[in-house]
Coordinates of N, CA, C and O in Angstrom, one line a residue:
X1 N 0.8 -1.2 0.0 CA 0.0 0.0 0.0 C 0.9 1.3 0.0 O 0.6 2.2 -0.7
X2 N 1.8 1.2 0.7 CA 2.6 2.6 1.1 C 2.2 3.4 1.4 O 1.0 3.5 1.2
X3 N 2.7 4.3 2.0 CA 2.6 5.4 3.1 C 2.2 6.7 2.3 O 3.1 7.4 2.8
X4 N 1.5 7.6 1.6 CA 1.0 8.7 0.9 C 1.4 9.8 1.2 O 0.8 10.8 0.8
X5 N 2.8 9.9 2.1 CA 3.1 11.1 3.4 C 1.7 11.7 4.3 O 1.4 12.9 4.4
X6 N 0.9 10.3 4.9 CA 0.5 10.9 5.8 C 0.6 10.3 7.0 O 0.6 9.1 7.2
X7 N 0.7 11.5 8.0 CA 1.2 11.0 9.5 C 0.0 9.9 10.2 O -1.2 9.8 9.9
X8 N 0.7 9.1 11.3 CA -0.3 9.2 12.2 C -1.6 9.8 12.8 O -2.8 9.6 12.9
X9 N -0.8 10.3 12.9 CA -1.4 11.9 13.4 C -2.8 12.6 12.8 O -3.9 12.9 13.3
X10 N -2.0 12.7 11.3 CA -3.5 12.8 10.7 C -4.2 11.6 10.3 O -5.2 11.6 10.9
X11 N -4.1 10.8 9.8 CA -4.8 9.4 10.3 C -5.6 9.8 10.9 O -6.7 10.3 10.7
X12 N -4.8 9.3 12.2 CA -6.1 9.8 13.3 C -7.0 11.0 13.9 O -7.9 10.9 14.7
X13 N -6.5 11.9 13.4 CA -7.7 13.3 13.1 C -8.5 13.0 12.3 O -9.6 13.1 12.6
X14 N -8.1 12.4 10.9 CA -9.2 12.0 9.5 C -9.8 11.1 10.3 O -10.9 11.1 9.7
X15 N -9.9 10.2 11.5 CA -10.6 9.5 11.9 C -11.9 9.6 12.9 O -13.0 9.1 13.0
X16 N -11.1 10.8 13.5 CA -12.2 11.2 14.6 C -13.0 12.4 13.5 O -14.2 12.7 13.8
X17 N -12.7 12.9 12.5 CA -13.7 14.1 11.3 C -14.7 13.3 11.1 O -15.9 13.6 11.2
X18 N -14.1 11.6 10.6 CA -15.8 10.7 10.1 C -16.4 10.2 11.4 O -17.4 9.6 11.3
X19 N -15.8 10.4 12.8 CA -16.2 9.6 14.1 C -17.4 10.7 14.0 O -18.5 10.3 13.6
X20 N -17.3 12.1 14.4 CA -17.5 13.0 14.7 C -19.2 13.4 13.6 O -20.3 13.3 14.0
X21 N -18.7 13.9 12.4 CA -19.9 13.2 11.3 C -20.6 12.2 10.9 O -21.3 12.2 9.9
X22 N -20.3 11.0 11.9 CA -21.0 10.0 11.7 C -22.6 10.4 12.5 O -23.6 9.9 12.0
X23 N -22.6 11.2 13.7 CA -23.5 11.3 14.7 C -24.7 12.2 14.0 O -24.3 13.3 13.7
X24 N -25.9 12.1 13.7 CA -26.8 13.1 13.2 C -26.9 14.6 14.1 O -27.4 15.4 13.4
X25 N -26.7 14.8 14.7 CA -26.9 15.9 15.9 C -25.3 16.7 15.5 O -25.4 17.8 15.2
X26 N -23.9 15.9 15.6 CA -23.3 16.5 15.5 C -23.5 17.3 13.9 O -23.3 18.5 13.7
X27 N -24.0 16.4 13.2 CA -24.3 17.3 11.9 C -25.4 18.6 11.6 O -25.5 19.6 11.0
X28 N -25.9 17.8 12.5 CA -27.1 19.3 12.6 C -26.5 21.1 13.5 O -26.8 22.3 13.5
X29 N -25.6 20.0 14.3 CA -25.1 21.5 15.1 C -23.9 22.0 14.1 O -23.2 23.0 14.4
X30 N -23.7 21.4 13.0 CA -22.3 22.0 12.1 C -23.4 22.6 11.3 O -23.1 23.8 11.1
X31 N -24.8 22.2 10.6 CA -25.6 23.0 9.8 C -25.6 24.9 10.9 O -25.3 26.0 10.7
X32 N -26.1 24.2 11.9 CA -26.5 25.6 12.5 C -25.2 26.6 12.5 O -25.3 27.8 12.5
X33 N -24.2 25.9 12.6 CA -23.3 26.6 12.8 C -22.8 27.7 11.3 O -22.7 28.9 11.2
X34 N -22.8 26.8 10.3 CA -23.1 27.1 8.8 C -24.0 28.1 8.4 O -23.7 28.8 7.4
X35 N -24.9 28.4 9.0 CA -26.0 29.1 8.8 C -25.8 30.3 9.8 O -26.2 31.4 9.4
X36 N -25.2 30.2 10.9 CA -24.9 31.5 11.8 C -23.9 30.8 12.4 O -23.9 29.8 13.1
X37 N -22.8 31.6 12.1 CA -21.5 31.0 12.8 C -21.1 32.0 14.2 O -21.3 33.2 14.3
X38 N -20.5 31.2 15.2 CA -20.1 32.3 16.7 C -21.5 32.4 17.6 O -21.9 33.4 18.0
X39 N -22.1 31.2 17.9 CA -23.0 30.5 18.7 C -22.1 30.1 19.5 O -20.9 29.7 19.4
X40 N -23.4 30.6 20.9 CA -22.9 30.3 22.2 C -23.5 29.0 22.2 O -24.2 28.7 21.2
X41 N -23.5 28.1 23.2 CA -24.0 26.6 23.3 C -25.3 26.8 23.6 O -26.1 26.0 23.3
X42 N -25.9 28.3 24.6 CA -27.1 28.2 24.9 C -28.1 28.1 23.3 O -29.0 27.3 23.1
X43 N -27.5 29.2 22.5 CA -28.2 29.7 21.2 C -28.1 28.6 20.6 O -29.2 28.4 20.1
X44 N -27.3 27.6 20.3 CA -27.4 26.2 19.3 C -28.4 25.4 20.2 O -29.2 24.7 19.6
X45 N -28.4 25.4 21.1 CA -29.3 24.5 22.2 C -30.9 25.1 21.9 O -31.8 24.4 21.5
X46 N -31.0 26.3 22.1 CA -32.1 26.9 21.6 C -32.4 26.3 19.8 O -33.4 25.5 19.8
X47 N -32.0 26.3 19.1 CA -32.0 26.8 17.7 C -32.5 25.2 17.3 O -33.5 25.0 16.6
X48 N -31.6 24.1 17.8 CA -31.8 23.0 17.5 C -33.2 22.5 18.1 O -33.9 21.7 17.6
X49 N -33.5 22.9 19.0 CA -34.9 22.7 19.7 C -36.0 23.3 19.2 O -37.0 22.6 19.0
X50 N -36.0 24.4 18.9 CA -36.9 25.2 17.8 C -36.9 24.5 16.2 O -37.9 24.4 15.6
X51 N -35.7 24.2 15.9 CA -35.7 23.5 14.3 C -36.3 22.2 14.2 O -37.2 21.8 13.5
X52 N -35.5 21.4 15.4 CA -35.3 20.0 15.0 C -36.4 19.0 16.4 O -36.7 17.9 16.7
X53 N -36.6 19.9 16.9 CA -37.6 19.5 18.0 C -36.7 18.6 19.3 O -37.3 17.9 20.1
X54 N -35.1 18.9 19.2 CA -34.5 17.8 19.4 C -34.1 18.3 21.4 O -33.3 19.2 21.7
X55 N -34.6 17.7 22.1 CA -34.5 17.5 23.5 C -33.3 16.9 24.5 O -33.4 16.2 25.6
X56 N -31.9 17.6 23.5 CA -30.9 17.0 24.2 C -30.9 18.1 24.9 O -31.4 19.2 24.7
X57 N -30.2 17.6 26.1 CA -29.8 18.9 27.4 C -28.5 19.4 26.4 O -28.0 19.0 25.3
X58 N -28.2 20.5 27.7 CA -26.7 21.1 27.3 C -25.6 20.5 27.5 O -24.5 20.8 26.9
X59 N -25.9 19.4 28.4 CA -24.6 18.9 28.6 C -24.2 18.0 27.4 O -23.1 17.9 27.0
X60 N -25.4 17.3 26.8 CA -25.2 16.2 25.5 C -24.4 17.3 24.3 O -23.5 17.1 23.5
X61 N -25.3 18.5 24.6 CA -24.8 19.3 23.3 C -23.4 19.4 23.6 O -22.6 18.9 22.9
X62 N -23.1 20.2 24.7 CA -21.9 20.2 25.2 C -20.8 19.3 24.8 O -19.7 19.7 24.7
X63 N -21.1 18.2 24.7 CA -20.1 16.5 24.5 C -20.0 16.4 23.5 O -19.0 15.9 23.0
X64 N -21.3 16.9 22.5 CA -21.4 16.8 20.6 C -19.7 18.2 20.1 O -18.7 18.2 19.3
X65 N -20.2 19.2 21.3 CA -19.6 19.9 20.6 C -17.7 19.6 20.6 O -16.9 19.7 19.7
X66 N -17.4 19.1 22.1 CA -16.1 18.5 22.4 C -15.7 17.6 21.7 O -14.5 17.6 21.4
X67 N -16.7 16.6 21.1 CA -16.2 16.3 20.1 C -15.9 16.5 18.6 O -15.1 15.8 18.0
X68 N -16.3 17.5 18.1 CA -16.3 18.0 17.4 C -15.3 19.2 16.9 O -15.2 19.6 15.8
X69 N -14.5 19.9 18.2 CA -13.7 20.5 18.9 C -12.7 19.4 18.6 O -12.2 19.4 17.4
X70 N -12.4 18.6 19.4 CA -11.4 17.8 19.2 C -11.2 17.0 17.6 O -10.2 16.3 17.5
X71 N -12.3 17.2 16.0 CA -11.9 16.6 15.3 C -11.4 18.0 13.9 O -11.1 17.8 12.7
X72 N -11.4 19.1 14.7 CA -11.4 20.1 14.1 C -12.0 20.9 13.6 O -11.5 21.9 13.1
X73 N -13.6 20.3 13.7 CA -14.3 20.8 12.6 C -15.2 22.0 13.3 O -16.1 22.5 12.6
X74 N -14.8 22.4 14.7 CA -15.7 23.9 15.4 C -14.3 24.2 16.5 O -13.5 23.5 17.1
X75 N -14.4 25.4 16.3 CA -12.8 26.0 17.4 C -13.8 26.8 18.0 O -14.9 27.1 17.4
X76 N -13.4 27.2 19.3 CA -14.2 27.9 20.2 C -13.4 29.4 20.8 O -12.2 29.2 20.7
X77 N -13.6 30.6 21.3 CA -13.5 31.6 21.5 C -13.9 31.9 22.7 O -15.0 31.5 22.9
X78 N -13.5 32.4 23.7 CA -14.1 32.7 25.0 C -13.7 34.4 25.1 O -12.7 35.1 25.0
X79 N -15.5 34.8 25.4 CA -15.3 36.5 25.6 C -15.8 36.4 26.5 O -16.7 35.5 26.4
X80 N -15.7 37.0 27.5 CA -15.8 37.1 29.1 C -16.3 35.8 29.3 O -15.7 34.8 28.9
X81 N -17.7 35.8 30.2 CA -18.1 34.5 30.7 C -18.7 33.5 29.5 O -19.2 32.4 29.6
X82 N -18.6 34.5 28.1 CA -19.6 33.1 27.2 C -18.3 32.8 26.0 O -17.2 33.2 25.8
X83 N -19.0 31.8 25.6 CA -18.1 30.6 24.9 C -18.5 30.6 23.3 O -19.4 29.9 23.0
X84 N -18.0 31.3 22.5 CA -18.6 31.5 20.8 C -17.8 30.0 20.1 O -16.7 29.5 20.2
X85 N -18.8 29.5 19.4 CA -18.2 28.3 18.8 C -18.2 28.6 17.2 O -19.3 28.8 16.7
X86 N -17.0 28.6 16.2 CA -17.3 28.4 14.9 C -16.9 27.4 14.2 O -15.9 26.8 14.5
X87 N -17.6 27.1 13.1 CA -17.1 26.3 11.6 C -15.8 26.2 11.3 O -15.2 27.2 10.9
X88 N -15.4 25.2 11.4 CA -13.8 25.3 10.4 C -14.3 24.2 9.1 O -15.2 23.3 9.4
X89 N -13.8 24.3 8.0 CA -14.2 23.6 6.8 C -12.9 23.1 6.4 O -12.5 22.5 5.4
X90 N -12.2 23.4 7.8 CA -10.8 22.8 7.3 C -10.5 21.4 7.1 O -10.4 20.9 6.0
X91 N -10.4 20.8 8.1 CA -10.3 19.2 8.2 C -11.2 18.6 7.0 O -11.0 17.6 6.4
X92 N -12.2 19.4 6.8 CA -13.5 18.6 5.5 C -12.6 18.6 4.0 O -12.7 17.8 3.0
X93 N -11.9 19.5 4.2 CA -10.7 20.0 2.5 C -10.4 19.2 2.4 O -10.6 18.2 1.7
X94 N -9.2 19.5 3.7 CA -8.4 18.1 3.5 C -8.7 16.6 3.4 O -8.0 15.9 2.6
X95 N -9.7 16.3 4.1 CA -10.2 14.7 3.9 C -10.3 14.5 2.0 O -9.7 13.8 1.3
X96 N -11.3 15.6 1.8 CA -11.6 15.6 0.3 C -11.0 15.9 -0.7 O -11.4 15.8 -1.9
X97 N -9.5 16.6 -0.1 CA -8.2 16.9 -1.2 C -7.8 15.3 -1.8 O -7.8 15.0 -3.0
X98 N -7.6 14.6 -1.1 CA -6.8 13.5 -1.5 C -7.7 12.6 -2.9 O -7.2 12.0 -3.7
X99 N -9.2 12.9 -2.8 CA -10.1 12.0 -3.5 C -10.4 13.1 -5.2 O -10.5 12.8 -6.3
X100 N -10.4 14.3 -4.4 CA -10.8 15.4 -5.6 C -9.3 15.7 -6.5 O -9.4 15.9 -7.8
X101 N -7.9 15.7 -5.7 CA -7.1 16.2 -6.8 C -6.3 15.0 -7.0 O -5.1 15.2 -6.9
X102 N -6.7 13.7 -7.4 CA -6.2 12.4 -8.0 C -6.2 12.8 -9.0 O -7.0 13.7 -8.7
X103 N -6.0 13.0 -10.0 CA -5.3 13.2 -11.3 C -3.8 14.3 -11.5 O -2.8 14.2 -12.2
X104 N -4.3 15.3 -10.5 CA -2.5 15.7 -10.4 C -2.0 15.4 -9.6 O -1.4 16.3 -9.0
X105 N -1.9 13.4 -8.5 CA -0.9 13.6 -8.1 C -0.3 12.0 -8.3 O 0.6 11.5 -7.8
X106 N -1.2 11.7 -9.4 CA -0.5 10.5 -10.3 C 0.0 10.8 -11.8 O -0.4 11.7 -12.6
X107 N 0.5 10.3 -11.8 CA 1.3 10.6 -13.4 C 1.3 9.2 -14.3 O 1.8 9.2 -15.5

């Protein structure tokens, strides 16, 4: 198979991005996020409850978001006492660089 120069490391980041998007909830809180980016946990907790009728506490939300935190795909911001969460579309590139630019990087 050989090695493609990619680490560990990312390996296992690319692993926890599909762990992370595997969960429906986590994808609905990356929609919301998409749609108004720099939500506090209360306003996504609100927003998803109003949209999706969906009755997780804050703490579940809370755990969706840590995880999602840890796969790169929402970085968080702290201004005084509240917690702004946004979008990164980073880690999603990268996953989909390797499948989209196969033609220039075989010869």
């Amino acid at each position: 198979m050989g090695d493609h120069g990619e680490s560990g490391r990312d390996a296992a980041r690319e692993g926890d991005v599909f762990k992370a998007l595997a969960d429906p909830t986590r994808r609905r809180i990356l929609d919301e996020l998409a749609e108004r980016d720099g939500q506090t946990l209360f306003e996504i907790c609100a927003r998803l409850t109003m949209k999706y009728q969906l009755g997780s506490s804050r703490q579940a939300i809370s755990q969706h978001l840590e995880v999602l935190i840890g796969a790169g795909l929402v970085v968080s911001r702290r201004e005084g006492r509240y917690k702004f969460h946004h979008i990164d579309t980073g880690p999603l590139e990268r996953l989909t660089d390797r499948w989209r630019n196969r033609t220039t990087k075989e010869n």
